[in-house]
Coordinates of C-alpha atoms in Angstrom, one line a residue:
X1409 CA 0.0 0.0 0.0
X1410 CA 1.5 3.3 -1.0
X1411 CA -0.2 6.5 0.3
X1412 CA 2.9 8.8 0.2
X1413 CA 1.1 11.2 -2.0
X1414 CA -1.7 11.5 0.5
X1415 CA 0.4 11.9 3.6
X1416 CA 3.7 13.3 2.4
X1417 CA 4.8 16.2 4.5
X1418 CA 7.0 18.0 1.9
X1419 CA 7.4 21.7 2.5
X1420 CA 4.8 22.7 5.1
X1421 CA 2.1 25.0 3.8
X1422 CA 2.1 28.6 5.0
X1423 CA -0.1 29.8 7.9
X1424 CA -2.9 31.0 5.5
X1425 CA -4.1 27.3 5.2
X1426 CA -7.7 27.3 6.4
X1427 CA -9.0 25.6 9.5
X1428 CA -11.3 23.5 7.4
X1429 CA -8.4 22.1 5.5
X1430 CA -6.6 21.3 8.7
X1431 CA -9.6 19.5 10.1
X1432 CA -10.0 17.5 6.9
X1433 CA -6.4 16.2 7.1
X1434 CA -7.0 15.4 10.8
X1435 CA -10.0 13.4 9.9
X1436 CA -8.1 11.5 7.2
X1437 CA -5.3 10.7 9.6
X1438 CA -7.6 9.6 12.5
X1439 CA -9.5 7.3 10.1
X1440 CA -6.2 5.5 9.3
X1441 CA -5.4 5.3 13.1
X1442 CA -8.8 3.6 13.8
X1443 CA -8.0 1.1 11.0
X1444 CA -4.7 0.3 12.6
X1445 CA -6.1 0.2 16.2
X1446 CA -8.6 -2.5 15.2
X1447 CA -5.7 -4.7 14.2
X1448 CA -3.4 -4.2 17.2
X1449 CA -5.0 -7.0 19.1
X1450 CA -4.2 -9.3 16.2
X1451 CA -0.5 -8.4 16.2
X1452 CA -0.9 -6.5 12.9
X1453 CA 1.8 -4.0 13.7
X1454 CA 4.2 -4.9 10.9
X1455 CA 1.5 -5.0 8.2
X1456 CA 0.4 -1.5 9.1
X1457 CA 3.8 0.0 9.8
X1458 CA 3.7 2.0 6.6
X1459 CA 0.4 3.5 7.5
X1460 CA 1.7 4.4 10.9
X1461 CA 4.7 6.0 9.4
X1462 CA 2.6 8.1 7.0
X1463 CA 0.2 9.1 9.7
X1464 CA 3.1 10.3 11.8
X1465 CA 4.4 12.4 8.9
X1466 CA 0.9 13.9 8.4
X1467 CA 0.6 14.8 12.1
X1468 CA 4.0 16.4 11.9
X1469 CA 2.8 18.6 9.1
X1470 CA -0.5 19.4 10.8
X1471 CA 1.3 20.3 14.0
X1472 CA 3.6 22.6 12.2
X1473 CA 0.7 24.4 10.6
X1474 CA -1.2 24.8 13.8
X1475 CA 1.8 26.0 15.7
X1476 CA 2.4 28.5 13.0
X1477 CA -1.1 29.9 13.0
X1478 CA -1.6 29.8 16.8
X1479 CA 1.8 31.3 17.5
X1480 CA 0.8 34.4 15.4
X1481 CA -2.3 34.7 17.5
X1482 CA -0.3 34.4 20.7
X1483 CA 2.1 37.2 19.8
X1484 CA -1.2 40.0 19.0
X1485 CA 21.7 36.2 42.1
X1486 CA 22.2 35.4 45.1
X1487 CA 20.3 33.4 47.9
X1488 CA 19.4 35.0 51.3
X1489 CA 19.5 32.2 53.8
X1490 CA 17.9 32.2 57.2
X1491 CA 18.7 29.1 59.2
X1492 CA 19.2 28.2 62.9
X1493 CA 22.6 26.6 61.9
X1494 CA 25.2 29.0 60.7
X1495 CA 27.3 26.1 59.2
X1496 CA 24.4 25.0 57.1
X1497 CA 23.6 28.6 56.0
X1498 CA 27.1 29.0 54.8
X1499 CA 27.0 25.7 52.9
X1500 CA 23.7 26.7 51.2
X1501 CA 25.0 30.1 50.1
X1502 CA 28.4 28.8 48.9
X1503 CA 27.0 25.7 47.1
X1504 CA 23.9 27.0 45.4
X1505 CA 24.7 30.5 44.3
X1506 CA 27.3 32.2 42.2
X1507 CA 28.1 35.8 41.3
X1508 CA 28.9 34.9 37.7
X1509 CA 26.8 36.7 35.2
X1510 CA 25.2 34.6 32.5
X1511 CA 23.9 35.9 29.2
X1512 CA 20.3 35.2 28.5
X1513 CA 19.6 34.2 24.9
X1514 CA 16.3 35.4 23.4
X1515 CA 14.6 32.8 21.3
X1516 CA 10.9 33.9 21.4
X1517 CA 9.7 30.4 21.2
X1518 CA 8.5 30.4 24.8
X1519 CA 5.7 32.7 23.8
X1520 CA 4.3 30.0 21.6
X1521 CA 4.2 27.3 24.3
X1522 CA 0.5 27.5 25.0
X1523 CA -0.3 27.3 21.3
X1524 CA 1.9 24.3 20.8
X1525 CA 0.3 22.5 23.8
X1526 CA -3.1 23.1 22.4
X1527 CA -2.1 21.8 19.0
X1528 CA -0.3 18.7 20.3
X1529 CA -2.4 17.4 23.2
X1530 CA -4.6 15.3 20.8
X1531 CA -1.6 14.0 19.0
X1532 CA 0.1 13.0 22.2
X1533 CA -2.9 10.9 23.3
X1534 CA -3.0 9.0 20.0
X1535 CA 0.8 8.5 19.9
X1536 CA 0.8 7.1 23.4
X1537 CA -1.8 4.5 22.5
X1538 CA 0.0 3.5 19.2
X1539 CA 3.4 3.1 20.9
X1540 CA 2.1 1.0 23.8
X1541 CA 2.7 -2.3 22.0
X1542 CA 6.3 -1.4 21.1
X1543 CA 7.1 -0.2 24.6
X1544 CA 6.0 -3.5 26.1
X1545 CA 7.9 -5.5 23.6
X1546 CA 11.3 -4.0 24.3
X1547 CA 10.8 -4.9 28.0
X1548 CA 10.1 -8.4 26.9
X1549 CA 12.9 -8.7 24.4
X1550 CA 15.5 -7.8 26.9
X1551 CA 13.9 -9.5 29.9
X1552 CA 13.8 -6.2 31.8
X1553 CA 12.6 -6.2 35.4
X1554 CA 10.2 -3.3 34.8
X1555 CA 8.2 -1.8 31.9
X1556 CA 7.7 1.8 30.8
X1557 CA 4.3 2.0 32.7
X1558 CA 6.2 1.6 36.0
X1559 CA 8.7 4.3 35.0
X1560 CA 5.8 6.7 34.3
X1561 CA 5.0 6.8 38.1
X1562 CA 6.4 9.5 40.3
X1563 CA 6.5 7.0 43.1
X1564 CA 8.7 4.5 41.3
X1565 CA 11.5 3.4 43.6
X1566 CA 14.5 2.7 41.4
X1567 CA 16.6 1.6 44.4
X1568 CA 14.6 -1.7 44.5
X1569 CA 16.2 -2.9 41.3
X1570 CA 19.6 -4.0 40.0
X1571 CA 21.3 -2.5 36.9
X1572 CA 19.1 0.6 36.9
X1573 CA 20.9 2.4 34.0
X1574 CA 20.3 -0.4 31.5
X1575 CA 16.5 -0.6 31.9
X1576 CA 15.9 3.1 32.3
X1577 CA 17.9 4.1 29.2
X1578 CA 16.4 1.3 27.0
X1579 CA 12.8 1.9 28.1
X1580 CA 12.8 5.8 28.2
X1581 CA 14.8 6.2 25.0
X1582 CA 12.3 3.9 23.3
X1583 CA 9.4 5.7 24.8
X1584 CA 10.5 9.0 23.4
X1585 CA 11.3 7.4 20.0
X1586 CA 15.0 8.1 20.2
X1587 CA 15.9 4.6 19.2
X1588 CA 13.9 4.5 16.0
X1589 CA 14.4 8.2 15.1
X1590 CA 18.2 8.0 15.3
X1591 CA 18.4 4.3 14.2
X1592 CA 20.3 3.4 17.4
X1593 CA 21.7 -0.1 17.4
X1594 CA 20.4 -1.8 20.6
X1595 CA 23.5 -3.7 21.3
X1596 CA 25.5 -0.5 21.1
X1597 CA 23.0 1.1 23.5
X1598 CA 23.4 -1.7 25.9
X1599 CA 27.2 -1.4 25.6
X1600 CA 26.9 2.3 26.5
X1601 CA 24.6 1.5 29.4
X1602 CA 27.2 -0.9 30.8
X1603 CA 30.0 1.7 30.3
X1604 CA 27.9 4.3 32.1
X1605 CA 27.3 2.0 35.0
X1606 CA 31.0 1.3 35.3
X1607 CA 31.8 5.0 35.4
X1608 CA 29.1 5.8 37.9
X1609 CA 30.3 3.1 40.3
X1610 CA 34.0 3.8 39.8
X1611 CA 34.5 5.7 43.1
X1612 CA 31.7 3.8 45.1
X1613 CA 30.1 7.0 46.2
X1614 CA 27.2 6.4 48.5
X1615 CA 24.9 8.8 46.6
X1616 CA 26.4 9.9 43.3
X1617 CA 26.3 6.5 41.6
X1618 CA 24.4 4.6 38.9
X1619 CA 21.1 4.8 40.9
X1620 CA 21.3 8.6 41.0
X1621 CA 22.0 8.8 37.2
X1622 CA 19.1 6.4 36.4
X1623 CA 16.9 8.2 38.9
X1624 CA 17.5 11.6 37.3
X1625 CA 16.7 10.2 33.8
X1626 CA 13.4 8.6 35.1
X1627 CA 12.5 11.8 36.9
X1628 CA 13.2 13.9 33.8
X1629 CA 10.9 11.5 31.8
X1630 CA 8.2 12.0 34.4
X1631 CA 8.4 15.8 34.1
X1632 CA 8.0 15.5 30.3
X1633 CA 5.2 13.0 30.4
X1634 CA 3.2 14.6 33.3
X1635 CA 3.2 18.0 31.4
X1636 CA 2.3 19.1 27.9
X1637 CA 5.9 20.1 27.1
X1638 CA 6.9 17.3 24.9
X1639 CA 6.1 19.3 21.8
X1640 CA 7.5 22.5 23.1
X1641 CA 11.0 21.3 22.4
X1642 CA 12.4 19.9 19.2
X1643 CA 13.3 16.2 18.9
X1644 CA 16.9 17.1 19.2
X1645 CA 16.3 19.1 22.4
X1646 CA 14.5 16.2 24.0
X1647 CA 17.3 13.9 23.0
X1648 CA 19.8 16.2 24.5
X1649 CA 17.9 16.6 27.7
X1650 CA 17.4 12.8 28.2
X1651 CA 21.0 12.1 27.4
X1652 CA 22.3 14.8 29.7
X1653 CA 20.1 13.4 32.4
X1654 CA 21.6 9.9 32.3
X1655 CA 25.3 11.1 32.0
X1656 CA 25.2 14.3 34.1
X1657 CA 27.2 12.8 37.0
X1658 CA 29.4 10.2 35.2
X1659 CA 32.5 9.3 37.2
X1660 CA 31.4 11.5 40.2
X1661 CA 34.0 10.9 42.9
X1662 CA 31.5 11.8 45.8
X1663 CA 33.4 15.0 46.4
X1664 CA 32.1 18.5 45.5
X1665 CA 33.8 21.2 43.4
X1666 CA 34.8 23.3 46.5
X1667 CA 36.8 20.3 47.8
X1668 CA 38.5 19.7 44.5
X1669 CA 39.5 23.3 44.1
X1670 CA 40.7 23.7 47.7
X1671 CA 42.8 20.6 47.5
X1672 CA 44.2 21.6 44.1
X1673 CA 43.2 18.3 42.6
X1674 CA 44.2 17.4 39.0
X1675 CA 40.6 17.9 37.8
X1676 CA 40.5 21.4 39.2
X1677 CA 43.8 22.3 37.5
X1678 CA 42.6 20.9 34.2
X1679 CA 39.4 22.9 34.2
X1680 CA 40.8 26.1 35.9
X1681 CA 38.5 25.7 38.9
X1682 CA 35.5 26.3 36.8
X1683 CA 32.6 23.8 37.1
X1684 CA 35.2 21.2 37.6
X1685 CA 33.0 18.1 38.0
X1686 CA 30.5 19.1 35.3
X1687 CA 33.2 19.7 32.8
X1688 CA 34.6 16.3 33.6
X1689 CA 31.3 14.5 33.3
X1690 CA 30.6 15.8 29.8
X1691 CA 34.2 15.6 28.6
X1692 CA 34.5 11.9 29.7
X1693 CA 31.3 10.9 28.0
X1694 CA 32.2 12.4 24.6
X1695 CA 35.5 10.6 24.9
X1696 CA 33.6 7.4 25.3
X1697 CA 31.5 8.2 22.2
X1698 CA 34.6 8.1 20.1
X1699 CA 34.4 4.3 20.3
X1700 CA 31.9 3.1 17.6
X1701 CA 30.9 0.3 19.9
X1702 CA 29.6 2.9 22.3
X1703 CA 28.5 5.7 20.0
X1704 CA 24.7 5.5 19.8
X1705 CA 24.6 8.7 17.8
X1706 CA 26.4 7.5 14.7
X1707 CA 23.4 8.2 12.5
X1708 CA 23.2 11.9 13.4
X1709 CA 24.4 14.1 10.6
X1710 CA 27.3 16.5 11.4
X1711 CA 25.1 19.5 11.9
X1712 CA 22.7 17.7 14.3
X1713 CA 25.6 16.3 16.3
X1714 CA 27.3 19.7 16.6
X1715 CA 24.1 21.2 18.0
X1716 CA 23.4 18.2 20.1
X1717 CA 26.9 18.1 21.7
X1718 CA 26.8 21.8 22.4
X1719 CA 23.4 21.5 24.1
X1720 CA 24.3 18.5 26.2
X1721 CA 27.4 20.2 27.4
X1722 CA 25.5 23.3 28.4
X1723 CA 22.9 21.3 30.2
X1724 CA 25.4 19.3 32.2
X1725 CA 27.3 22.5 33.1
X1726 CA 24.1 24.0 34.3
X1727 CA 23.8 21.2 36.9
X1728 CA 26.7 22.9 38.8
X1729 CA 24.9 23.8 42.0
X1730 CA 26.6 27.2 41.9
X1731 CA 24.3 28.1 39.1
X1732 CA 21.1 27.4 41.2
X1733 CA 20.5 31.0 42.3
X1734 CA 21.1 32.4 38.8
X1735 CA 18.8 29.9 37.1
X1736 CA 15.9 30.3 39.7
X1737 CA 16.2 34.1 39.5
X1738 CA 15.9 34.1 35.7
X1739 CA 12.8 32.0 35.7
X1740 CA 11.2 33.7 38.6
X1741 CA 11.7 37.1 37.1
X1742 CA 10.2 36.0 33.9
X1743 CA 7.0 34.6 35.5
X1744 CA 6.7 37.7 37.7
X1745 CA 6.6 39.9 34.7
X1746 CA 4.2 37.7 32.8
X1747 CA 1.8 37.6 35.7
X1748 CA 1.9 41.4 36.0
X1749 CA 1.4 41.8 32.2
X1750 CA 4.7 43.6 32.0
X1751 CA 7.2 43.3 29.1
X1752 CA 10.3 41.3 29.7
X1753 CA 12.8 39.2 27.8
X1754 CA 11.6 35.7 27.4
X1755 CA 13.8 32.8 28.4
X1756 CA 15.0 30.6 25.6
X1757 CA 14.3 26.9 25.4
X1758 CA 17.8 26.1 26.8
X1759 CA 16.8 27.7 30.1
X1760 CA 13.6 25.7 30.3
X1761 CA 15.6 22.5 29.7
X1762 CA 18.1 23.6 32.3
X1763 CA 15.4 24.1 35.0
X1764 CA 13.9 20.7 34.2
X1765 CA 17.3 18.9 34.6
X1766 CA 18.2 20.9 37.7
X1767 CA 14.9 20.0 39.3
X1768 CA 15.3 16.3 38.5
X1769 CA 18.8 16.5 39.9
X1770 CA 17.5 17.6 43.4
X1771 CA 14.1 15.9 43.2
X1772 CA 14.6 13.3 45.9
X1773 CA 13.2 15.6 48.6
X1774 CA 10.1 15.9 46.5
X1775 CA 9.6 12.1 46.2
X1776 CA 7.4 9.9 48.5
X1777 CA 8.9 9.7 52.0
X1778 CA 10.1 6.0 51.6
X1779 CA 12.2 7.0 48.6
X1780 CA 13.3 10.3 49.9
X1781 CA 14.6 9.2 53.3
X1782 CA 16.8 6.5 51.6
X1783 CA 18.4 9.2 49.4
X1784 CA 18.7 11.7 52.3
X1785 CA 20.6 9.1 54.3
X1786 CA 23.0 8.3 51.4
X1787 CA 23.7 12.0 50.4
X1788 CA 24.3 12.9 54.0
X1789 CA 26.8 10.1 54.5
X1790 CA 28.5 11.3 51.3
X1791 CA 28.8 14.8 52.8
X1792 CA 30.2 13.3 56.0
X1793 CA 32.8 11.3 54.1
X1794 CA 34.0 14.5 52.5
X1795 CA 34.0 16.1 55.9
X1796 CA 36.3 13.3 57.2
X1797 CA 38.7 14.1 54.4
X1798 CA 38.5 17.8 54.9
X1799 CA 39.7 17.3 58.5
X1800 CA 42.9 15.8 57.1
X1801 CA 43.5 18.0 54.0
X1802 CA 42.1 21.4 54.8
X1803 CA 44.6 23.8 56.3
X1804 CA 42.1 25.2 58.8
X1805 CA 40.9 21.7 59.7
X1806 CA 37.3 23.0 59.6
X1807 CA 35.1 20.6 57.6
X1808 CA 32.0 21.7 55.8
X1809 CA 30.1 18.9 57.5
X1810 CA 31.4 17.2 60.6
X1811 CA 29.5 14.0 61.3
X1812 CA 29.9 14.5 65.0
X1813 CA 28.4 18.0 65.2
X1814 CA 26.2 18.6 62.1
X1815 CA 22.5 18.9 62.8
X1816 CA 21.0 16.4 60.3
X1817 CA 17.6 17.8 60.8
X1818 CA 18.4 21.4 60.2
X1819 CA 20.4 20.3 57.1
X1820 CA 17.3 18.8 55.5
X1821 CA 15.1 21.7 56.6
X1822 CA 17.5 24.2 55.1
X1823 CA 18.0 22.3 51.9
X1824 CA 14.3 21.7 51.2
X1825 CA 13.2 25.2 52.3
X1826 CA 15.9 27.3 50.4
X1827 CA 16.7 25.0 47.5
X1828 CA 14.1 22.4 46.6
X1829 CA 11.0 24.5 47.3
X1830 CA 11.9 27.5 45.1
X1831 CA 13.0 25.2 42.3
X1832 CA 9.8 23.2 42.3
X1833 CA 7.7 26.4 42.5
X1834 CA 9.3 27.6 39.3
X1835 CA 9.1 24.2 37.7
X1836 CA 5.4 23.9 38.4
X1837 CA 4.8 27.2 36.7
X1838 CA 6.8 26.0 33.7
X1839 CA 4.9 22.7 33.5
X1840 CA 1.4 24.1 33.9
X1841 CA 2.3 27.2 31.7
X1842 CA 0.1 29.1 34.2
X1843 CA 1.1 32.6 33.1
X1844 CA 0.3 31.8 29.4
X1845 CA -3.1 30.2 30.2
X1846 CA -6.0 32.6 29.9
X1847 CA -8.6 30.0 30.8
X1848 CA -10.6 30.0 34.0
X1849 CA -9.2 29.7 37.5
X1850 CA -11.0 26.4 37.8
X1851 CA -8.8 24.9 35.0
X1852 CA -5.7 26.3 36.7
X1853 CA -6.6 24.8 40.1
X1854 CA -7.3 21.4 38.5
X1855 CA -3.9 21.5 36.7
X1856 CA -2.0 22.3 39.9
X1857 CA -3.6 19.3 41.8
X1858 CA -2.2 16.9 39.2
X1859 CA 1.4 17.4 40.3
X1860 CA 2.4 14.6 42.7
X1861 CA 5.5 16.2 44.1
X1862 CA 3.6 19.0 45.8
X1863 CA 2.2 17.0 48.7
X1864 CA 5.4 14.8 49.0
X1865 CA 7.5 17.9 49.3
X1866 CA 5.3 19.4 52.0
X1867 CA 5.1 16.2 53.9
X1868 CA 8.9 15.7 53.9
X1869 CA 9.6 19.2 55.1
X1870 CA 6.8 19.1 57.7
X1871 CA 8.2 15.7 59.0
X1872 CA 11.6 17.3 59.8
X1873 CA 10.0 20.3 61.4
X1874 CA 8.1 18.0 63.7
X1875 CA 11.4 16.3 64.6
X1876 CA 13.0 19.7 65.2
X1877 CA 10.0 20.8 67.3
X1878 CA 10.5 17.9 69.7
X1879 CA 14.3 18.4 69.6
X1880 CA 14.7 14.7 69.0
X1881 CA 17.8 14.6 66.8
X1882 CA 19.6 11.9 68.8
X1883 CA 16.6 9.6 68.8
X1884 CA 16.5 9.5 65.0
X1885 CA 20.2 8.4 64.8
X1886 CA 21.2 4.7 65.0
X1887 CA 24.8 5.2 63.9
X1888 CA 27.0 8.1 63.0
X1889 CA 29.6 6.3 61.0
X1890 CA 28.3 5.3 58.5
X1891 CA 25.2 7.4 59.1
X1892 CA 22.2 5.3 59.8
X1893 CA 18.8 6.8 60.6
X1894 CA 16.2 5.3 62.7
X1895 CA 13.5 4.9 60.1
X1896 CA 11.0 3.4 62.6
X1897 CA 11.3 6.4 64.9
X1898 CA 11.0 8.8 61.9
X1899 CA 7.8 7.1 60.8
X1900 CA 6.1 8.4 63.9
X1901 CA 7.0 11.9 62.8
X1902 CA 5.8 11.2 59.3
X1903 CA 2.3 10.4 60.7
X1904 CA 2.4 13.5 62.8
X1905 CA 3.2 15.5 59.7
X1906 CA 0.4 13.9 57.8
X1907 CA -2.1 14.8 60.5
X1908 CA -0.8 18.4 60.6
X1909 CA -1.1 18.8 56.8
X1910 CA -4.6 17.4 56.9
X1911 CA -5.7 19.9 59.6
X1912 CA -4.0 22.7 57.8
X1913 CA -5.8 21.8 54.5
X1914 CA -9.1 21.6 56.3
X1915 CA -8.5 25.0 57.9
X1916 CA -7.6 26.6 54.5
X1917 CA -10.7 25.0 53.0
X1918 CA -12.9 26.7 55.5
X1919 CA -11.2 30.1 55.1
X1920 CA -11.1 30.2 51.3
X1921 CA -13.6 27.7 50.2
X1922 CA -11.0 26.1 47.9
X1923 CA -8.8 23.0 48.3
X1924 CA -5.5 23.6 49.9
X1925 CA -2.4 23.3 47.7

């Protein structure tokens, strides 16, 4: 069957194409989809592969036209820390802020996001149904312990499985059509996954290991699928984002940039004290890709690869926590001016990608308690291990974190309050495109309630506040070296926090007549 003349995309028509013509093409495409769907149960995917390919091309053309039309219509720092613990305040300020000035590129495409979302929501739903069979088959072919449906859940606990990088990269790259689009050889992809796992476990860091890399990829995938941003970015941008997520901490030694600079490490000297780890992560990965048995991007043309490489590097460099304040300030300022109907420079797509990856990188505190507390224990032990070394190698013998004196509770309260909360506040605005939505407040309220991390983030913070209120720091510790938390004892505070949040929600409901957020 050859319907290339019916569905060929060719050069997209200009924005003067009428709505009737667009709807006619949509009807033709959906009729073909119904025909394919009736045969899915009979394993007719191969027979109808050509039709699916043509429908996909047709939708691409339709989407381009709709975006063009609707886009025309759409167009008519530093952190101030307050903490009870001066040591923690100093760490927050030094780690998550920088005085370096960054140039903001103006792209203008952000103004078209709402239009793109409207044009693509129908396409997303159909594509999700049509790809279901393929997603399940790749899990079966490679005997993976999970399938893509499990990775779609915010509450997925990646620490319950072995070899997390292999199954996340296979399933998520397939889910976003990276494998088919770039004709990636699956054996080469598996080779790369194994190489990544080796690099992530090279230094046996308690937290910055293969589980963290896979977790950030799965979380980034959740951000994309739980929003309507999939068609805001180009295929190449999504590819760069997902690839940056899985490689962003490759060969992390479990020590931060400040330590590497102060101890005059080889890496600090190589990269002139600038984003030392982040430069190493990206540089090491692109060295790996010189091996054809590891290079999954062989089928990218030279222009694509140049843009892709540049974007991946910029995204990984943006995960330097010293850029946190600058990134949040840029996005917060943008949304402030949008909500006050003022004119301001719009952030480019790169900035949006950066905030998504940054949020995924620090997302553990916004996950369900059972997942979060495991991560909190591991990252704190990693801090303490660095503190042990700092006592030996720092001239002033003053560690950033001393396992004997650091208040674990205040550490978590400060990190969530000053770093995670502001990040996810901005992220929620990005994902719901609140400032670009001129629909009713009811629609906005409904959208906000769909984000699963909002309750988890509140619960985790409130739990530590309850511990702090009872001044029960010693009771939640089982061991200081290595750090071991009393999870059973902490669970009682989780229940207290749940009860407090419930009462607060009921109180706000009575006062405002609306559900608490």
